[in-house]
N, CA and C of each residue as an Amber inpcrd file, in Angstrom:
protein
   483
   0.6810000  -1.1180000  -0.1650000   0.3470000  -0.4070000  -0.0380000
   0.6500000   1.0900000   0.0890000   0.2510000   2.4320000  -0.6690000
   1.3330000   3.4580000  -0.6590000   0.8770000   4.6490000   0.1170000
   1.7020000   4.5280000   1.3040000   1.4060000   5.7950000   2.5960000
   1.5920000   7.0280000   2.4520000   2.6660000   7.5300000   1.7800000
   2.9450000   8.9150000   0.9770000   2.6430000   9.1440000  -0.6140000
   2.1350000   9.8180000  -0.9370000   1.1220000  10.0320000  -1.6960000
   1.6690000  11.2170000  -2.4060000   2.4560000  11.6810000  -3.2570000
   2.8100000  13.0660000  -4.0640000   1.6610000  13.4900000  -4.6930000
   1.2310000  14.1930000  -4.6180000  -0.3290000  15.0310000  -6.0710000
   0.6270000  16.3560000  -6.5360000   0.4170000  15.8110000  -7.9520000
   1.4890000  17.5120000  -8.2960000  -0.1020000  18.1140000  -9.5440000
   0.1760000  18.9870000  -8.8170000  -1.8200000  20.0130000  -9.4010000
  -0.9820000  20.7970000 -10.0850000  -1.9940000  20.8960000 -11.9210000
  -1.5610000  21.9200000 -12.3580000  -2.5720000  22.6420000 -13.1670000
  -3.9640000  22.6240000 -11.9330000  -5.1230000  23.2180000 -12.5800000
  -5.9950000  23.0190000 -13.1300000  -5.7610000  21.4320000 -13.4100000
  -6.4560000  20.7570000 -14.9150000  -7.7850000  19.7410000 -14.4340000
  -8.4680000  18.9910000 -14.7050000  -9.5300000  18.9620000 -14.5220000
  -8.9240000  17.2410000 -14.0370000  -8.3120000  17.0260000 -15.0480000
  -7.5530000  15.4330000 -14.6940000  -6.8540000  15.5530000 -13.4370000
  -5.7900000  16.4750000 -12.7040000  -5.4920000  16.8210000 -11.8630000
  -6.0980000  16.4050000 -10.7360000  -7.5790000  17.1030000 -10.8370000
  -8.5030000  16.7090000  -9.6820000  -9.0160000  16.0380000  -9.7540000
  -9.0990000  15.0740000 -10.8040000  -9.6630000  13.8800000 -10.9290000
  -8.1400000  12.4520000 -10.3130000  -7.1490000  12.8990000 -10.4890000
  -6.1200000  12.1130000  -9.5220000  -5.8310000  12.6600000  -8.1500000
  -6.6220000  13.7700000  -7.9510000  -6.6320000  14.3630000  -5.9440000
  -8.0010000  13.0390000  -5.6410000  -8.9600000  12.9400000  -6.3130000
 -10.0680000  11.7640000  -5.8800000  -9.2710000  10.2890000  -6.1130000
  -7.9310000  10.1150000  -6.7990000  -7.2860000   8.9830000  -6.4650000
  -6.5550000   8.6480000  -5.3360000  -5.5950000   9.6610000  -5.0540000
  -5.1750000   9.2110000  -4.1130000  -5.6560000   9.6650000  -3.1230000
  -6.6200000  10.1980000  -2.9320000  -7.7200000   9.8600000  -1.9150000
  -8.1120000   8.9620000  -1.1120000  -8.4540000   8.2650000  -2.5660000
  -9.2490000   6.6010000  -2.0540000  -7.7810000   5.8640000  -1.6790000
  -6.5070000   5.9300000  -2.5230000  -5.5790000   5.7500000  -1.6860000
  -5.2650000   5.2610000  -0.5470000  -5.0010000   6.7800000   0.1110000
  -4.1890000   7.3770000   1.3700000  -6.0140000   7.1420000   2.3260000
  -6.8460000   6.7020000   1.8500000  -7.3940000   6.4500000   3.7100000
  -7.6540000   4.1850000   3.5770000  -7.6220000   4.3670000   2.4600000
  -6.9430000   3.1560000   2.5830000  -6.2290000   2.1430000   3.4540000
  -4.6490000   2.9510000   3.0470000  -3.7330000   3.1170000   3.6370000
  -3.4990000   3.6160000   4.9030000  -4.2970000   4.5450000   5.1800000
  -3.9100000   5.3180000   6.5050000  -2.8460000   6.3300000   6.0830000
  -2.7810000   6.8430000   4.9220000  -1.4020000   7.4090000   4.1710000
  -1.5150000   9.0260000   4.2930000  -1.0610000   9.7090000   3.4780000
  -0.5160000  11.0470000   3.5650000  -0.6680000  11.4410000   2.1170000
  -1.8260000  12.4480000   1.5770000  -1.2610000  13.3040000   0.1530000
  -0.5850000  14.3930000   0.8610000   0.6470000  14.3950000  -0.3640000
   1.8310000  15.6530000  -0.5150000   1.2820000  16.1820000  -1.4970000
   0.7820000  17.4310000  -1.3690000   0.4340000  17.9970000  -2.5690000
   1.2930000  19.2410000  -3.0910000   1.8500000  18.9680000  -3.8450000
   2.7650000  19.5520000  -4.7050000   2.1050000  20.5570000  -5.9310000
   2.2480000  22.1430000  -5.7430000   1.9950000  22.4810000  -7.3270000
   3.1060000  23.4340000  -7.6550000   3.7990000  22.8340000  -9.1300000
   4.5580000  23.5480000  -9.6780000   4.6540000  25.1440000 -10.5300000
   5.2800000  26.2680000  -9.7860000   4.9050000  27.3290000 -10.7680000
   6.1140000  27.3710000 -11.9460000   5.6090000  27.3120000 -12.8410000
   6.5180000  27.1770000 -14.0080000   6.9710000  28.8720000 -14.8170000
   8.0020000  29.0740000 -15.1180000   8.1610000  30.8490000 -15.3320000
   8.5270000  30.9940000 -16.8990000   7.2880000  30.8810000 -17.3430000
   7.8830000  31.0590000 -18.6120000   7.6450000  32.7170000 -19.3680000
   8.1690000  32.6460000 -20.1540000   8.3550000  34.2860000 -20.7910000
   7.3940000  34.5040000 -21.8510000   6.0730000  35.5900000 -21.2370000
   5.0610000  36.2090000 -21.8870000   5.7730000  36.8380000 -23.0430000
   4.3130000  37.4360000 -23.7060000   4.5010000  38.1090000 -24.6080000
   4.6300000  39.5660000 -24.4160000   5.2860000  40.3960000 -24.1380000
   6.0050000  41.2550000 -23.8030000   4.8350000  42.8620000 -24.0680000
   5.0070000  44.1360000 -23.5050000   4.4830000  45.1020000 -24.1980000
   5.1480000  45.2790000 -25.5630000   3.9090000  45.5530000 -26.6950000
   3.7550000  45.5300000 -27.6630000   4.7130000  46.6690000 -28.1510000
   4.3650000  48.0070000 -27.6820000   5.4570000  49.2990000 -27.4930000
   7.1990000  48.7890000 -27.3380000   7.3980000  48.3840000 -25.8120000
   8.5010000  48.3920000 -25.5570000   8.9690000  46.8770000 -25.3260000
   8.0270000  46.3270000 -25.5600000   8.9380000  44.4390000 -25.6010000
   9.2660000  44.1290000 -24.0580000   8.8270000  45.1120000 -23.2170000
   9.0620000  44.9790000 -21.7580000   7.6910000  43.9700000 -21.1440000
   7.9720000  43.5080000 -20.0480000   7.0720000  42.3970000 -19.2070000
   7.5850000  42.4980000 -17.9450000   6.2060000  42.1420000 -16.5600000
   7.1880000  42.1930000 -15.3470000   6.5260000  40.8500000 -14.9030000
   8.1300000  40.4450000 -14.3760000   8.4020000  39.3070000 -14.5910000
   8.0850000  39.0690000 -13.3640000   8.0160000  39.4800000 -12.2480000
   7.4980000  39.8690000 -10.8330000   5.8820000  39.4060000 -10.4860000
   5.4790000  40.4680000 -11.9510000   3.6990000  40.7090000 -11.2080000
   3.1910000  39.5840000 -12.1150000   4.4540000  38.4140000 -12.7740000
   3.8220000  38.1260000 -13.8520000   3.5840000  36.7040000 -12.8530000
   5.0500000  36.0690000 -12.4930000   5.0570000  35.5400000 -11.3530000
   4.3170000  35.0470000 -10.1820000   3.9370000  36.8560000  -9.2300000
   2.7020000  36.5420000  -8.2900000   1.6950000  36.2080000  -8.9920000
   1.0480000  36.1630000 -10.2110000   0.0860000  36.0600000 -10.1980000
  -0.6270000  34.2640000 -10.7650000   0.8950000  33.8590000 -10.8490000
   1.2940000  32.4690000 -11.0940000   1.2280000  31.6210000  -9.9950000
   1.8790000  32.5380000  -9.1110000   2.0660000  31.7240000  -7.7930000
   0.6410000  31.8180000  -6.8120000  -0.0180000  32.2180000  -6.7190000
  -1.2860000  32.4930000  -5.8850000  -2.1370000  31.6480000  -6.6590000
  -2.4610000  31.5030000  -8.1220000  -3.2600000  30.9330000  -8.5320000
  -2.4220000  29.2020000  -8.3040000  -1.3560000  28.8960000  -8.0350000
  -1.3210000  28.1670000  -7.6160000  -1.2360000  27.4800000  -6.0070000
  -1.1330000  28.8270000  -5.2520000  -0.9830000  28.4620000  -3.2580000
  -2.8300000  28.1310000  -3.7780000  -4.1190000  28.9050000  -4.5530000
  -5.5620000  28.5710000  -4.1490000  -5.7030000  27.1170000  -5.0520000
  -5.0400000  26.6330000  -5.7490000  -5.4390000  25.7820000  -5.9250000
  -4.8150000  24.4730000  -4.9860000  -3.7600000  24.4300000  -4.3490000
  -3.5770000  23.8120000  -3.0510000  -3.6530000  23.9640000  -1.5020000
  -4.5730000  25.1050000  -1.8490000  -5.3390000  25.0770000  -0.4610000
  -6.6880000  24.3950000  -0.2950000  -7.3480000  24.1850000  -2.1070000
  -8.1450000  23.5700000  -2.2740000  -8.2540000  22.0100000  -2.2590000
  -7.1500000  21.8770000  -2.4370000  -7.0190000  20.2220000  -2.4680000
  -6.9350000  19.6670000  -0.8900000  -6.1490000  20.8780000   0.0700000
  -5.6380000  20.7040000   1.3990000  -7.2120000  20.4430000   2.0290000
  -8.5610000  21.1290000   2.0070000  -9.2480000  21.3960000   2.4150000
 -10.1440000  20.0410000   1.9710000 -10.1220000  19.2480000   0.7990000
 -10.7000000  18.5240000   0.5110000  -9.8490000  17.0860000   1.2960000
  -8.6260000  16.7440000   1.6000000  -8.0660000  16.1590000   2.4110000
  -8.6940000  16.0400000   3.4130000  -8.5650000  17.0210000   3.9370000
  -8.7040000  17.3170000   5.3500000 -10.1270000  16.9930000   5.8580000
 -11.1450000  17.1960000   4.4390000 -12.5780000  16.8890000   4.6480000
 -12.1780000  15.4620000   5.0010000 -11.7900000  14.3830000   3.8950000
 -11.7230000  13.4070000   3.9120000 -10.8500000  13.0980000   5.2600000
 -10.5620000  13.4610000   5.8840000  -9.9010000  12.7770000   7.2730000
  -8.7180000  12.0990000   7.0350000  -7.5810000  12.7970000   5.8970000
  -6.2690000  12.3320000   5.0790000  -5.3060000  13.4920000   5.9630000
  -4.1380000  13.0240000   6.3190000  -3.1500000  14.0200000   6.2610000
  -2.6800000  14.2880000   5.2120000  -2.4320000  15.7860000   5.1370000
  -2.3770000  16.2940000   4.4120000  -0.9310000  17.4810000   4.2050000
   0.3280000  17.3220000   3.1060000   0.9620000  18.5740000   3.0830000
   1.4210000  18.9170000   2.5530000   1.9420000  20.3140000   2.0320000
   1.5810000  20.8530000   0.4770000   3.1580000  21.5670000   0.3880000
   3.1220000  22.1030000  -0.7500000   3.9970000  22.7290000  -0.8130000
   4.0140000  23.5930000  -2.2510000   3.9100000  24.6360000  -2.7410000
   4.0310000  25.5950000  -3.8420000   5.4660000  25.6520000  -3.9860000
   6.3190000  24.9900000  -5.6820000   7.3920000  25.5780000  -5.7420000
   7.8370000  25.5910000  -7.1410000   8.5020000  27.1660000  -7.2230000
   8.8350000  27.6340000  -8.3930000   9.7170000  26.8070000  -9.1330000
   9.2810000  26.8300000 -10.4370000  10.4150000  25.7820000 -11.3540000
  11.7840000  26.4980000 -11.8400000  11.8310000  27.9030000 -11.4450000
  13.3130000  28.0090000 -11.9370000  14.1890000  27.5310000 -12.6340000
  14.1550000  26.8800000 -13.9190000  15.1240000  26.6750000 -14.9470000
  14.8220000  25.2190000 -15.0600000  14.5210000  24.8410000 -14.1650000
  14.1880000  23.3880000 -14.4060000  12.6240000  23.3420000 -14.8860000
  12.8490000  21.9260000 -16.0450000  11.2360000  21.3570000 -16.1150000
  10.5630000  20.8810000 -14.4920000   9.3460000  21.1760000 -14.9940000
   8.1820000  20.6250000 -14.0440000   8.5660000  19.1710000 -13.9880000
   8.2430000  18.1780000 -14.7240000   8.7980000  17.2570000 -14.6630000
   9.8450000  16.8810000 -13.4310000  11.0240000  17.3010000 -13.7210000
  12.5810000  17.3520000 -12.6920000  11.7980000  17.4160000 -11.7480000
  11.3470000  18.7720000 -11.6190000  10.3010000  19.4740000 -10.3520000
   9.7910000  18.7440000  -9.8200000   8.9760000  18.0200000  -9.8830000
   8.1710000  16.9240000  -9.6540000   9.0130000  15.8310000  -9.3340000
   9.5970000  14.9810000  -9.8290000  10.4060000  13.8190000  -9.0320000
  11.2080000  14.3290000  -8.2580000  11.9740000  15.8200000  -8.3590000
  12.6000000  15.9520000  -6.9720000  11.8330000  16.1560000  -5.5650000
  10.8340000  16.3670000  -6.5710000   9.4410000  17.3010000  -4.6250000
   9.7420000  15.2320000  -4.4540000   8.9070000  14.4600000  -4.6150000
   8.6570000  13.5060000  -4.3090000   9.6190000  12.5960000  -4.2290000
  11.6100000  12.7770000  -4.3480000  12.1020000  12.2880000  -3.1130000
  12.6170000  12.8360000  -2.2410000  12.3720000  14.4720000  -2.4460000
  12.5790000  14.6680000  -1.1140000  12.0110000  14.9010000  -0.0310000
  10.2950000  14.6650000  -0.4230000   9.2050000  13.6710000   0.5990000
   9.0030000  12.8640000   1.0370000  10.0550000  12.0580000   0.4290000
   9.6580000  10.1850000   0.2430000   7.8680000  10.2600000   0.3500000
   8.1130000  10.0280000  -1.2320000   6.8330000  10.2270000  -1.2960000
   7.3020000   8.3600000  -2.3020000   6.0090000   7.4800000  -1.8260000
   6.2120000   6.0030000  -2.3820000   4.8200000   5.6260000  -3.9900000
   4.1630000   7.4480000  -4.1630000   3.9210000   7.3080000  -5.4300000
   4.0710000   8.5040000  -5.8860000   3.6320000   9.1200000  -6.5180000
   3.8130000  10.3160000  -8.0260000   1.5330000   9.9720000  -8.3230000
   0.5910000  10.8180000  -8.2470000  -0.2270000  11.0110000  -9.1190000
  -0.2110000  11.9340000  -9.8470000  -0.9210000  12.0890000 -10.7500000
  -1.3080000  13.2410000 -11.2890000  -1.8830000  13.3300000 -12.4300000
  -2.3610000  14.0000000 -12.9360000  -3.1160000  14.0040000 -14.0560000
  -2.4500000  14.4690000 -15.8860000  -2.8640000  13.5350000 -16.6430000
  -2.3150000  13.4360000 -18.1420000  -3.6260000  14.3630000 -19.1550000
  -3.3830000  14.5920000 -20.4200000  -3.7460000  15.3090000 -20.7830000
  -4.4480000  14.6300000 -22.0980000  -3.5460000  13.6580000 -22.4120000
  -3.8400000  12.6660000 -23.4580000  -3.2810000  13.3400000 -24.6190000
  -2.5310000  14.5170000 -24.6930000  -2.3250000  14.9510000 -26.1470000
  -2.1770000  14.2250000 -27.3920000  -2.4640000  14.0510000 -28.3260000
  -1.4270000  13.4950000 -29.3080000  -1.3340000  14.2320000 -30.5470000
  -0.9390000  13.3400000 -31.6950000  -0.0730000  13.8070000 -32.5420000
   1.0600000  15.3990000 -32.6550000   0.0630000  16.3880000 -33.2580000
   1.5620000  17.9210000 -33.6530000   0.9360000  18.6450000 -32.1190000
  -0.1970000  18.3390000 -30.8770000  -0.3760000  18.9730000 -29.8730000
   0.7500000  18.3520000 -28.6060000   0.8480000  16.9880000 -28.9830000
   1.8830000  16.5050000 -28.1050000   3.1640000  16.5400000 -28.4150000
   3.3660000  16.9330000 -29.7090000   4.9080000  17.3250000 -30.1390000
   5.2650000  19.3590000 -29.5470000   4.3000000  19.6750000 -29.5290000
   4.4850000  20.9350000 -29.4320000   4.3000000  21.1640000 -28.0410000
   3.4870000  20.2740000 -26.9930000   3.2330000  20.4980000 -26.0590000
   4.1470000  20.1970000 -25.0360000   4.4090000  18.5700000 -25.5190000
   5.0660000  18.0120000 -25.0160000   4.8640000  17.2880000 -24.1460000
   5.1990000  16.1460000 -22.4140000   3.8250000  15.3060000 -21.8960000
   4.7010000  15.6180000 -20.7440000   4.5860000  16.3760000 -19.5490000
   4.8390000  16.8760000 -18.1010000   4.4100000  14.8150000 -17.6790000
   3.9930000  14.4630000 -17.8220000   3.3590000  13.0740000 -17.1840000
   4.4450000  11.7570000 -18.2770000   4.8090000  12.0430000 -19.1900000
   5.5160000  10.7430000 -19.1410000   6.7990000  11.4950000 -19.6210000
   7.5680000  12.1920000 -18.7770000   8.7680000  12.7730000 -18.0510000
   8.4160000  12.5120000 -16.9770000   7.5660000  12.7040000 -15.7070000
   7.5960000  12.2410000 -14.5610000   7.8850000  10.4320000 -15.0690000
   6.9720000   9.7040000 -15.4690000   7.6860000   8.4010000 -15.7380000
   8.4800000   7.9020000 -15.9970000   9.2450000   8.1260000 -17.1890000
  10.5450000   7.9610000 -17.3530000  11.7690000   8.1310000 -16.3970000
  11.8510000   9.6760000 -15.8060000  12.4900000  10.0800000 -14.4630000
  12.0780000   9.7770000 -13.3260000  11.4230000   8.7890000 -12.7830000
  10.3290000   8.4470000 -11.6770000  10.8850000   7.4660000 -10.6850000
  11.6820000   7.2110000  -9.8360000  12.1250000   5.8380000  -9.4410000
  10.7400000   5.4910000  -8.7440000  10.5050000   6.1360000  -8.9090000
   8.8980000   5.7690000  -7.7400000   7.6570000   5.3330000  -8.3460000
   6.5130000   4.6320000  -8.4180000   4.8890000   4.1730000  -8.8510000
   4.6550000   5.3360000  -9.9640000   4.3170000   5.5400000 -10.7840000
   3.4830000   6.4250000 -11.4540000   2.0100000   6.4780000 -11.3670000
   0.9020000   7.4860000 -10.8790000  -0.6280000   6.7210000 -11.5220000
  -0.9910000   8.1570000 -12.1540000  -1.1070000   8.0610000 -13.5760000
  -1.5150000   9.0750000 -14.2400000  -2.8180000   8.9670000 -15.1570000
  -3.4330000  10.2320000 -14.1300000  -4.8980000  10.0070000 -14.3730000
  -5.2550000  10.9040000 -15.6620000  -6.1660000  10.5940000 -16.7810000
  -6.8490000  11.3670000 -17.5850000  -8.1890000  11.3710000 -17.4490000
  -8.3270000  12.4310000 -17.9850000  -9.5270000  13.3450000 -17.8790000
 -10.6750000  12.8180000 -19.4580000 -10.7830000  11.8030000 -19.2440000
 -11.2530000  11.2760000 -20.9790000 -12.6490000  12.6100000 -21.3940000
 -12.7060000  13.4610000 -21.8490000 -13.5180000  14.6090000 -22.8210000
 -14.3660000  14.1720000 -23.4280000 -16.0540000  14.6470000 -23.5940000
 -16.8740000  13.8750000 -25.0800000 -16.1740000  13.8290000 -26.0480000
 -14.6840000  14.3000000 -26.7850000 -14.4410000  14.3510000 -28.0620000
 -13.8560000  13.0160000 -27.7050000 -12.7940000  12.7850000 -26.7700000
 -12.1670000  11.1980000 -27.3150000 -13.7990000  10.2640000 -27.1740000
 -14.9390000  10.1430000 -26.1390000 -15.6090000   9.3970000 -25.7890000
 -16.5280000   9.5480000 -27.1720000 -16.7180000  10.0190000 -27.8190000
 -17.3830000  10.2300000 -29.4750000 -16.4350000   9.4320000 -30.4320000
 -14.9330000   9.7100000 -29.9840000 -13.9420000   8.9610000 -30.9180000
 -13.8510000   7.2310000 -30.4360000 -14.0610000   7.0560000 -29.2440000
 -14.3570000   5.5350000 -28.7830000 -15.2740000   4.6720000 -29.6340000
 -16.1850000   5.9030000 -29.0390000 -17.6980000   4.8840000 -29.7180000
 -17.4850000   4.7260000 -30.9670000 -16.6140000   5.9790000 -31.7520000
 -17.4750000   5.7400000 -33.6430000 -15.9250000   4.4940000 -33.6170000
 -15.1410000   4.3320000 -32.9380000 -14.2520000   3.6270000 -33.2580000
 -14.1270000   1.9280000 -33.2290000 -15.2750000   1.9090000 -31.8810000
 -15.6970000   0.5990000 -31.8260000 -15.5370000   0.6110000 -30.2550000
 -14.7880000   1.2970000 -29.9910000 -13.4240000   0.5080000 -28.2090000
 -14.7380000   0.5490000 -27.2770000
């Protein structure tokens, strides 16, 4: 049984579904959910006139959004009587996948739970896959929870799956 489950949040429905699964496992094993949100620092398009953008303001907004998401997850864990620890981590030059794997090692997690978006084709090439990278880098098992969208359901029905 998994006793220390790192839940990686990315403000997606898939991550919220991963929270549901992490809670089930933590309750069954009397375990702890380690909630982590990684703030990725990307350079947004700046002011068209000056080419300037305010990195501190942009970073603060991203950090506040991550804090709010972590707070919601902590509230769910507490409501379900599951022990919870949480962190918001700034990536600063590291890939999100590396930050998640490093956090799992530091927090002594024995499972990583996270959402995956199921991008395919050009979308996957352009966006990459944090979940796939975590799977390749992690020394502990990874539970990747996918959110089936209506498009996916229609496609599965059409293909007979």
